[in-house]
């Protein structure tokens, strides 16, 4: 289907599909999957196949919209990329977010999701004007959709090793039809809404945007962690406490029985980093993100003063979007056949690979919500590690371990930010 969209030509006539065509496609996909499995490391192949389905089966990241409100309407509101966007589009960040929240609220009403009523915005005199400026960000006509498919083809995985992709309609959940703008699928819209403003701003000028987003994201992570009932040590203070010279992570959360180290990475991962399944391709990409973060964590642990050492130490590399990595054991598997497989980072007794995790900001917010509900830090961490030792309860992502706690995952700081957006026309 993706290739058909990419190769489509306006005005081109194609015969109607028949049952035999679909049977051929299904058989070809089945055969190709078997060939890929024979050629690649099975553990990587199976994880990529699973991740192909994960995002379809996860619920709406309800924290995604409040998170964007705090990041782009407050923490980054006066930065060059945000100001340039506002001047070019005539749409202030708070107005963009008001339209997104209102559209999300309306979709929630249609789909019977009462929890999304938190996104109902107070009426504003300029809403109709702002909506006309906002709509082009989420609605495409068919020729524009096909042009986008052709543009994205240049960044895709080579077809001979292509395994899975998230739909490119994630940036255009509505298509213009004879009946007006129609939603491709509510799930696609909800995935779009969770990172829409981030995607729009990054698409303008990725290099400029990321220079300002990285520091803002670190501030955001700090505010989320500051809501925990535990001692929080930030990078400067932590670095001053460490013994000797070396790398240092951004944060340490300290309880009586456990030490949680964290490093914020304002990244979303290279395209191939999320969907490729060749370790020789993945490893160079991971060296600047998850592998580098693991090195920072190991060096930090080795330099810890006695006052910070705890019976259990766990490290989280926190990225803005999901990198589809999971535990350090899985991260090491992704480097199989390369020099990184035998790197010293994997041999630190106080921080073994199974105690390393690469998580999204949504997963961190969920973890913090569990801790704010009163569950002790050491209990949560020990349960995750114990489950990952048992094949039947092992999870690909840390967030899958947190679902059973049944707590809201919107931090107070982000909830306050989206409330200000909804209440101020």
Tab-separated table of C-alpha atoms in Angstrom:
chain	number	residue	atom	x	y	z
A	1	UNK	CA	0.000	0.000	0.000
A	2	UNK	CA	2.835	2.386	0.821
A	3	UNK	CA	4.592	1.658	-2.456
A	4	UNK	CA	1.326	2.153	-4.353
A	5	UNK	CA	0.940	5.594	-2.782
A	6	UNK	CA	4.542	6.440	-3.561
A	7	UNK	CA	4.311	5.393	-7.226
A	8	UNK	CA	0.865	6.877	-7.907
A	9	UNK	CA	0.551	9.392	-10.725
A	10	UNK	CA	-2.302	11.888	-10.892
A	11	UNK	CA	-4.777	10.932	-13.610
A	12	UNK	CA	-3.357	7.419	-13.913
A	13	UNK	CA	-5.960	4.702	-14.438
A	14	UNK	CA	-5.589	1.378	-12.666
A	15	UNK	CA	-7.839	-1.624	-12.868
A	16	UNK	CA	-9.952	-2.476	-9.849
A	17	UNK	CA	-8.375	-4.950	-7.427
A	18	UNK	CA	-9.595	-8.527	-7.273
A	19	UNK	CA	-9.495	-11.202	-4.569
A	20	UNK	CA	-6.585	-12.842	-6.355
A	21	UNK	CA	-4.560	-9.624	-6.010
A	22	UNK	CA	-4.977	-9.575	-2.247
A	23	UNK	CA	-4.109	-13.274	-2.026
A	24	UNK	CA	-0.925	-12.615	-4.005
A	25	UNK	CA	0.029	-9.703	-1.720
A	26	UNK	CA	-0.518	-11.742	1.448
A	27	UNK	CA	1.547	-14.633	0.106
A	28	UNK	CA	4.350	-12.290	-0.996
A	29	UNK	CA	4.485	-10.687	2.453
A	30	UNK	CA	4.564	-14.115	4.102
A	31	UNK	CA	7.369	-15.310	1.843
A	32	UNK	CA	9.396	-12.125	2.341
A	33	UNK	CA	9.098	-12.422	6.112
A	34	UNK	CA	10.556	-15.922	6.024
A	35	UNK	CA	13.494	-14.755	3.927
A	36	UNK	CA	14.224	-11.883	6.315
A	37	UNK	CA	14.094	-14.173	9.340
A	38	UNK	CA	16.655	-16.518	7.796
A	39	UNK	CA	19.038	-13.680	7.036
A	40	UNK	CA	18.890	-11.651	10.258
A	41	UNK	CA	19.465	-12.163	13.970
A	42	UNK	CA	16.169	-13.773	15.090
A	43	UNK	CA	15.855	-11.755	18.324
A	44	UNK	CA	16.091	-8.461	16.429
A	45	UNK	CA	13.712	-9.685	13.741
A	46	UNK	CA	11.085	-10.814	16.249
A	47	UNK	CA	11.303	-7.582	18.257
A	48	UNK	CA	10.830	-5.497	15.106
A	49	UNK	CA	7.816	-7.563	14.095
A	50	UNK	CA	6.324	-7.017	17.552
A	51	UNK	CA	6.986	-3.270	17.479
A	52	UNK	CA	5.206	-3.096	14.151
A	53	UNK	CA	2.014	-3.862	16.076
A	54	UNK	CA	2.677	-2.211	19.458
A	55	UNK	CA	1.610	1.298	18.513
A	56	UNK	CA	-1.702	0.025	17.131
A	57	UNK	CA	-2.453	-1.657	20.447
A	58	UNK	CA	-1.450	1.086	22.880
A	59	UNK	CA	-3.955	3.556	24.270
A	60	UNK	CA	-3.803	7.281	23.576
A	61	UNK	CA	-0.849	8.947	25.295
A	62	UNK	CA	-3.060	11.341	27.227
A	63	UNK	CA	0.000	13.156	28.528
A	64	UNK	CA	1.179	14.000	25.014
A	65	UNK	CA	-0.919	17.165	24.635
A	66	UNK	CA	-0.238	18.626	28.133
A	67	UNK	CA	3.445	17.841	27.566
A	68	UNK	CA	3.476	19.872	24.348
A	69	UNK	CA	1.623	22.723	26.049
A	70	UNK	CA	4.321	23.083	28.692
A	71	UNK	CA	7.205	22.608	26.273
A	72	UNK	CA	6.109	24.853	23.414
A	73	UNK	CA	3.708	27.344	24.978
A	74	UNK	CA	5.951	28.055	27.967
A	75	UNK	CA	9.460	26.582	28.070
A	76	UNK	CA	10.238	27.285	24.389
A	77	UNK	CA	7.705	30.021	23.645
A	78	UNK	CA	10.363	32.735	23.117
A	79	UNK	CA	12.951	30.618	21.278
A	80	UNK	CA	13.804	31.370	17.610
A	81	UNK	CA	12.165	28.229	16.105
A	82	UNK	CA	8.861	28.839	17.899
A	83	UNK	CA	8.823	32.578	17.185
A	84	UNK	CA	9.651	31.967	13.520
A	85	UNK	CA	6.783	29.487	13.254
A	86	UNK	CA	4.325	31.947	14.814
A	87	UNK	CA	5.371	34.743	12.468
A	88	UNK	CA	5.240	32.550	9.350
A	89	UNK	CA	1.861	30.984	10.133
A	90	UNK	CA	0.163	33.787	12.050
A	91	UNK	CA	-0.608	31.276	14.785
A	92	UNK	CA	0.679	31.674	18.327
A	93	UNK	CA	1.665	28.467	20.170
A	94	UNK	CA	-1.254	28.730	22.602
A	95	UNK	CA	-3.684	29.093	19.687
A	96	UNK	CA	-2.195	26.062	17.915
A	97	UNK	CA	-2.515	24.034	21.104
A	98	UNK	CA	-6.085	25.259	21.768
A	99	UNK	CA	-7.138	23.956	18.364
A	100	UNK	CA	-5.383	20.645	18.947
A	101	UNK	CA	-6.959	20.209	22.376
A	102	UNK	CA	-10.419	21.057	21.075
A	103	UNK	CA	-10.088	18.617	18.172
A	104	UNK	CA	-8.901	15.917	20.584
A	105	UNK	CA	-11.837	16.606	22.907
A	106	UNK	CA	-14.256	16.307	19.987
A	107	UNK	CA	-12.687	13.037	18.857
A	108	UNK	CA	-12.981	11.770	22.415
A	109	UNK	CA	-16.687	12.584	22.445
A	110	UNK	CA	-17.192	10.722	19.168
A	111	UNK	CA	-15.233	7.686	20.381
A	112	UNK	CA	-16.752	7.617	23.865
A	113	UNK	CA	-13.607	8.563	25.797
A	114	UNK	CA	-14.741	10.709	28.747
A	115	UNK	CA	-11.178	11.113	30.045
A	116	UNK	CA	-10.478	13.428	27.091
A	117	UNK	CA	-12.930	16.013	28.428
A	118	UNK	CA	-9.952	17.583	30.160
A	119	UNK	CA	-9.128	18.992	26.708
A	120	UNK	CA	-12.351	20.956	26.283
A	121	UNK	CA	-11.320	24.580	25.708
A	122	UNK	CA	-13.350	27.630	26.676
A	123	UNK	CA	-14.873	29.337	23.610
A	124	UNK	CA	-12.836	32.163	22.134
A	125	UNK	CA	-13.821	34.941	19.733
A	126	UNK	CA	-10.963	34.109	17.360
A	127	UNK	CA	-11.370	30.327	17.387
A	128	UNK	CA	-12.829	30.145	13.871
A	129	UNK	CA	-9.925	32.134	12.436
A	130	UNK	CA	-7.350	30.082	14.309
A	131	UNK	CA	-9.022	26.852	13.210
A	132	UNK	CA	-8.682	27.856	9.551
A	133	UNK	CA	-4.941	28.312	10.136
A	134	UNK	CA	-4.631	25.052	12.066
A	135	UNK	CA	-6.544	22.685	9.784
A	136	UNK	CA	-3.839	22.472	7.047
A	137	UNK	CA	-1.534	20.825	9.589
A	138	UNK	CA	-3.788	17.776	9.904
A	139	UNK	CA	-5.694	17.587	6.593
A	140	UNK	CA	-4.252	16.647	3.192
A	141	UNK	CA	-5.927	16.080	-0.137
A	142	UNK	CA	-5.001	12.921	-2.052
A	143	UNK	CA	-2.463	14.502	-4.464
A	144	UNK	CA	-0.674	16.119	-1.497
A	145	UNK	CA	-0.730	12.805	0.355
A	146	UNK	CA	0.901	11.070	-2.601
A	147	UNK	CA	3.541	13.802	-2.904
A	148	UNK	CA	4.376	13.295	0.750
A	149	UNK	CA	4.719	9.545	0.206
A	150	UNK	CA	7.175	10.229	-2.619
A	151	UNK	CA	9.210	12.649	-0.498
A	152	UNK	CA	9.414	10.231	2.405
A	153	UNK	CA	10.546	7.411	0.116
A	154	UNK	CA	13.985	9.010	0.006
A	155	UNK	CA	14.377	8.441	3.769
A	156	UNK	CA	12.952	4.932	3.943
A	157	UNK	CA	14.684	1.646	4.584
A	158	UNK	CA	15.853	-0.058	1.370
A	159	UNK	CA	13.082	-2.320	0.189
A	160	UNK	CA	15.204	-5.447	0.270
A	161	UNK	CA	15.483	-5.162	4.076
A	162	UNK	CA	12.313	-3.226	4.868
A	163	UNK	CA	10.566	-4.818	7.797
A	164	UNK	CA	8.002	-2.453	9.258
A	165	UNK	CA	6.962	1.170	9.283
A	166	UNK	CA	4.587	3.449	11.091
A	167	UNK	CA	2.077	4.830	8.607
A	168	UNK	CA	3.132	8.090	7.001
A	169	UNK	CA	-0.467	9.226	7.497
A	170	UNK	CA	0.602	9.954	11.082
A	171	UNK	CA	1.168	13.517	9.863
A	172	UNK	CA	-2.115	13.766	7.987
A	173	UNK	CA	-4.835	11.922	9.915
A	174	UNK	CA	-7.548	13.587	7.830
A	175	UNK	CA	-7.908	13.286	4.062
A	176	UNK	CA	-9.968	15.693	1.976
A	177	UNK	CA	-12.715	13.818	0.132
A	178	UNK	CA	-15.917	14.649	-1.690
A	179	UNK	CA	-17.666	14.563	1.685
A	180	UNK	CA	-15.149	16.889	3.313
A	181	UNK	CA	-12.235	16.081	5.623
A	182	UNK	CA	-12.499	12.490	6.839
A	183	UNK	CA	-10.434	10.880	9.588
A	184	UNK	CA	-8.350	7.933	8.364
A	185	UNK	CA	-8.792	6.239	11.757
A	186	UNK	CA	-9.191	7.616	15.296
A	187	UNK	CA	-6.066	5.770	16.407
A	188	UNK	CA	-4.006	7.492	13.725
A	189	UNK	CA	-5.360	10.853	14.871
A	190	UNK	CA	-4.550	10.166	18.519
A	191	UNK	CA	-1.002	9.162	17.596
A	192	UNK	CA	-0.725	12.364	15.551
A	193	UNK	CA	-2.038	14.548	18.381
A	194	UNK	CA	0.461	13.196	20.925
A	195	UNK	CA	3.435	14.794	19.100
A	196	UNK	CA	1.907	17.099	16.457
A	197	UNK	CA	3.394	20.444	17.522
A	198	UNK	CA	6.801	18.819	18.035
A	199	UNK	CA	6.629	17.308	14.535
A	200	UNK	CA	5.515	20.574	12.930
A	201	UNK	CA	8.267	22.605	14.570
A	202	UNK	CA	10.967	20.039	13.885
A	203	UNK	CA	9.941	19.727	10.251
A	204	UNK	CA	10.616	23.448	9.641
A	205	UNK	CA	14.324	23.265	10.510
A	206	UNK	CA	15.402	20.180	12.426
A	207	UNK	CA	18.907	21.396	13.301
A	208	UNK	CA	17.754	24.732	14.691
A	209	UNK	CA	14.822	23.189	16.516
A	210	UNK	CA	16.845	20.473	18.247
A	211	UNK	CA	19.403	22.992	19.552
A	212	UNK	CA	16.660	24.551	21.659
A	213	UNK	CA	14.513	21.503	22.252
A	214	UNK	CA	17.231	19.450	23.993
A	215	UNK	CA	17.723	21.911	26.894
A	216	UNK	CA	13.964	22.523	27.194
A	217	UNK	CA	13.319	18.790	27.312
A	218	UNK	CA	15.843	18.410	30.141
A	219	UNK	CA	14.010	21.125	32.099
A	220	UNK	CA	10.733	19.331	31.430
A	221	UNK	CA	12.114	16.028	32.750
A	222	UNK	CA	13.382	17.846	35.847
A	223	UNK	CA	9.922	19.267	36.539
A	224	UNK	CA	8.357	15.825	36.219
A	225	UNK	CA	10.904	14.297	38.593
A	226	UNK	CA	10.530	17.172	41.065
A	227	UNK	CA	6.973	15.976	41.782
A	228	UNK	CA	8.259	12.694	43.236
A	229	UNK	CA	8.423	12.130	47.014
A	230	UNK	CA	12.143	11.394	46.775
A	231	UNK	CA	15.394	13.327	46.837
A	232	UNK	CA	16.259	14.629	43.374
A	233	UNK	CA	19.855	15.509	42.483
A	234	UNK	CA	20.427	17.379	39.200
A	235	UNK	CA	23.510	17.175	37.021
A	236	UNK	CA	25.623	20.008	38.444
A	237	UNK	CA	25.117	18.923	42.036
A	238	UNK	CA	25.534	15.256	41.150
A	239	UNK	CA	28.753	15.909	39.216
A	240	UNK	CA	30.201	17.733	42.210
A	241	UNK	CA	29.479	14.699	44.405
A	242	UNK	CA	31.088	12.120	42.115
A	243	UNK	CA	34.620	10.849	42.698
A	244	UNK	CA	37.247	11.592	40.040
A	245	UNK	CA	36.753	12.650	36.449
A	246	UNK	CA	34.327	11.229	33.921
A	247	UNK	CA	30.845	11.405	32.459
A	248	UNK	CA	27.740	12.186	34.481
A	249	UNK	CA	24.049	11.612	33.907
A	250	UNK	CA	21.440	14.380	34.205
A	251	UNK	CA	19.529	13.226	37.283
A	252	UNK	CA	19.583	10.908	40.279
A	253	UNK	CA	16.464	9.969	42.264
A	254	UNK	CA	17.437	8.607	45.679
A	255	UNK	CA	15.433	6.420	48.039
A	256	UNK	CA	16.618	4.411	51.048
A	257	UNK	CA	16.840	1.162	49.061
A	258	UNK	CA	17.261	2.200	45.419
A	259	UNK	CA	19.024	4.694	43.184
A	260	UNK	CA	17.411	5.688	39.904
A	261	UNK	CA	19.737	7.414	37.428
A	262	UNK	CA	18.307	9.220	34.409
A	263	UNK	CA	19.586	10.995	31.332
A	264	UNK	CA	17.316	13.056	29.086
A	265	UNK	CA	17.882	12.757	25.346
A	266	UNK	CA	15.850	15.252	23.341
A	267	UNK	CA	15.782	12.871	20.394
A	268	UNK	CA	13.305	10.715	18.555
A	269	UNK	CA	15.697	8.297	16.911
A	270	UNK	CA	16.797	8.012	13.313
A	271	UNK	CA	14.239	6.405	11.015
A	272	UNK	CA	16.348	3.246	10.640
A	273	UNK	CA	17.054	3.214	14.375
A	274	UNK	CA	13.398	2.425	15.008
A	275	UNK	CA	12.531	0.158	12.097
A	276	UNK	CA	15.707	-1.450	10.717
A	277	UNK	CA	16.782	-4.950	11.691
A	278	UNK	CA	20.447	-5.117	10.597
A	279	UNK	CA	22.812	-4.748	13.565
A	280	UNK	CA	25.586	-3.272	11.403
A	281	UNK	CA	23.180	-0.482	10.422
A	282	UNK	CA	21.644	-0.022	13.867
A	283	UNK	CA	24.833	0.114	15.929
A	284	UNK	CA	26.370	3.325	14.485
A	285	UNK	CA	23.024	5.078	14.992
A	286	UNK	CA	22.640	3.847	18.564
A	287	UNK	CA	26.184	4.954	19.472
A	288	UNK	CA	25.096	8.587	19.616
A	289	UNK	CA	21.928	7.915	21.604
A	290	UNK	CA	21.191	4.858	23.722
A	291	UNK	CA	24.730	3.428	23.758
A	292	UNK	CA	26.228	6.813	24.653
A	293	UNK	CA	23.695	7.189	27.463
A	294	UNK	CA	24.599	3.724	28.778
A	295	UNK	CA	28.268	4.749	28.889
A	296	UNK	CA	27.338	7.871	30.848
A	297	UNK	CA	25.392	5.760	33.333
A	298	UNK	CA	28.188	3.232	33.842
A	299	UNK	CA	30.785	5.962	34.395
A	300	UNK	CA	28.454	7.676	36.865
A	301	UNK	CA	27.969	4.447	38.829
A	302	UNK	CA	31.695	3.804	38.996
A	303	UNK	CA	32.250	7.294	40.440
A	304	UNK	CA	29.450	7.247	43.004
A	305	UNK	CA	30.342	8.280	46.569
A	306	UNK	CA	29.384	5.847	49.330
A	307	UNK	CA	26.479	8.053	50.440
A	308	UNK	CA	24.709	7.479	47.101
A	309	UNK	CA	25.375	3.767	46.668
A	310	UNK	CA	22.299	1.616	47.108
A	311	UNK	CA	21.556	-2.135	46.932
A	312	UNK	CA	19.679	-1.555	43.664
A	313	UNK	CA	20.656	0.866	40.882
A	314	UNK	CA	18.662	1.303	37.677
A	315	UNK	CA	19.277	3.663	34.774
A	316	UNK	CA	16.735	5.193	32.374
A	317	UNK	CA	17.705	6.857	29.099
A	318	UNK	CA	14.655	9.096	28.498
A	319	UNK	CA	13.845	10.069	24.910
A	320	UNK	CA	10.970	12.223	23.687
A	321	UNK	CA	9.604	9.562	21.342
A	322	UNK	CA	9.687	5.796	21.686
A	323	UNK	CA	12.949	4.348	20.310
A	324	UNK	CA	11.678	0.752	20.468
A	325	UNK	CA	14.709	-0.479	22.406
A	326	UNK	CA	13.564	-1.457	25.899
A	327	UNK	CA	16.079	-3.034	28.265
A	328	UNK	CA	19.858	-2.948	28.115
A	329	UNK	CA	19.821	-6.647	27.275
A	330	UNK	CA	17.808	-5.863	24.154
A	331	UNK	CA	20.075	-2.896	23.422
A	332	UNK	CA	23.083	-5.184	23.489
A	333	UNK	CA	21.318	-7.663	21.177
A	334	UNK	CA	20.923	-4.857	18.636
A	335	UNK	CA	24.747	-4.624	18.432
A	336	UNK	CA	25.318	-8.353	17.870
A	337	UNK	CA	28.149	-8.988	15.417
A	338	UNK	CA	29.783	-5.601	16.023
A	339	UNK	CA	32.576	-4.414	18.337
A	340	UNK	CA	29.975	-2.802	20.631
A	341	UNK	CA	28.775	-6.263	21.680
A	342	UNK	CA	31.904	-6.721	23.848
A	343	UNK	CA	32.196	-3.109	25.068
A	344	UNK	CA	33.186	-2.617	28.748
A	345	UNK	CA	29.828	-0.986	29.522
A	346	UNK	CA	28.156	-4.399	29.753
A	347	UNK	CA	30.443	-5.651	32.558
A	348	UNK	CA	29.634	-3.283	35.440
A	349	UNK	CA	28.315	-5.431	38.370
A	350	UNK	CA	26.442	-2.521	39.956
A	351	UNK	CA	24.630	-1.741	36.690
A	352	UNK	CA	24.229	-4.877	34.531
A	353	UNK	CA	22.491	-4.648	31.121
A	354	UNK	CA	19.172	-5.825	32.554
A	355	UNK	CA	19.158	-2.717	34.810
A	356	UNK	CA	19.492	-0.340	31.851
A	357	UNK	CA	16.375	0.886	30.033
A	358	UNK	CA	15.674	3.173	27.100
A	359	UNK	CA	12.239	4.704	27.695
A	360	UNK	CA	10.014	7.371	26.175
A	361	UNK	CA	8.948	10.438	28.139
A	362	UNK	CA	5.450	8.944	28.276
A	363	UNK	CA	6.849	5.871	30.047
A	364	UNK	CA	8.756	8.051	32.517
A	365	UNK	CA	5.596	10.031	33.278
A	366	UNK	CA	3.744	6.758	33.839
A	367	UNK	CA	6.454	5.517	36.202
A	368	UNK	CA	6.357	8.797	38.124
A	369	UNK	CA	2.570	8.551	38.397
A	370	UNK	CA	2.936	5.097	39.966
A	371	UNK	CA	5.486	6.447	42.442
A	372	UNK	CA	3.300	9.444	43.279
A	373	UNK	CA	0.442	7.043	44.043
A	374	UNK	CA	2.466	5.670	46.941
A	375	UNK	CA	4.153	2.576	45.520
A	376	UNK	CA	7.797	2.544	46.749
A	377	UNK	CA	10.488	3.055	44.119
A	378	UNK	CA	12.358	-0.123	45.039
A	379	UNK	CA	9.163	-2.209	44.776
A	380	UNK	CA	8.396	-0.970	41.259
A	381	UNK	CA	11.955	-1.505	40.036
A	382	UNK	CA	12.303	-4.959	41.600
A	383	UNK	CA	8.997	-6.063	40.089
A	384	UNK	CA	10.072	-4.946	36.610
A	385	UNK	CA	13.413	-6.724	36.869
A	386	UNK	CA	11.816	-9.890	38.248
A	387	UNK	CA	9.229	-9.983	35.465
A	388	UNK	CA	11.913	-9.578	32.813
A	389	UNK	CA	13.648	-12.709	34.134
A	390	UNK	CA	10.560	-14.808	33.394
A	391	UNK	CA	9.810	-15.486	29.743
A	392	UNK	CA	6.033	-15.547	30.270
A	393	UNK	CA	5.957	-12.086	31.895
A	394	UNK	CA	8.831	-10.442	30.056
A	395	UNK	CA	7.897	-7.200	28.279
A	396	UNK	CA	9.498	-5.481	25.304
A	397	UNK	CA	9.065	-2.018	26.834
A	398	UNK	CA	9.180	-0.752	30.400
A	399	UNK	CA	5.770	0.882	30.019
A	400	UNK	CA	4.126	-2.510	29.575
A	401	UNK	CA	5.042	-3.333	33.187
A	402	UNK	CA	3.214	-0.238	34.449
A	403	UNK	CA	-0.200	-0.775	32.871
A	404	UNK	CA	-1.523	-2.843	35.769
A	405	UNK	CA	-1.133	-0.033	38.315
A	406	UNK	CA	-4.056	1.873	36.772
A	407	UNK	CA	-2.944	5.429	37.560
A	408	UNK	CA	-3.217	8.667	35.575
A	409	UNK	CA	0.100	9.578	34.001
A	410	UNK	CA	-0.248	13.338	33.465
A	411	UNK	CA	2.225	15.251	35.678
A	412	UNK	CA	0.830	18.186	37.635
A	413	UNK	CA	3.135	20.641	35.845
A	414	UNK	CA	1.850	19.567	32.415
A	415	UNK	CA	-1.768	19.399	33.577
A	416	UNK	CA	-1.503	23.013	34.772
A	417	UNK	CA	-0.008	24.082	31.422
A	418	UNK	CA	-2.816	22.579	29.327
A	419	UNK	CA	-5.382	24.052	31.712
A	420	UNK	CA	-3.943	27.507	31.039
A	421	UNK	CA	-4.166	26.876	27.296
A	422	UNK	CA	-7.779	25.722	27.489
A	423	UNK	CA	-8.923	28.582	29.707
A	424	UNK	CA	-7.238	31.479	27.900
A	425	UNK	CA	-8.701	32.403	24.485
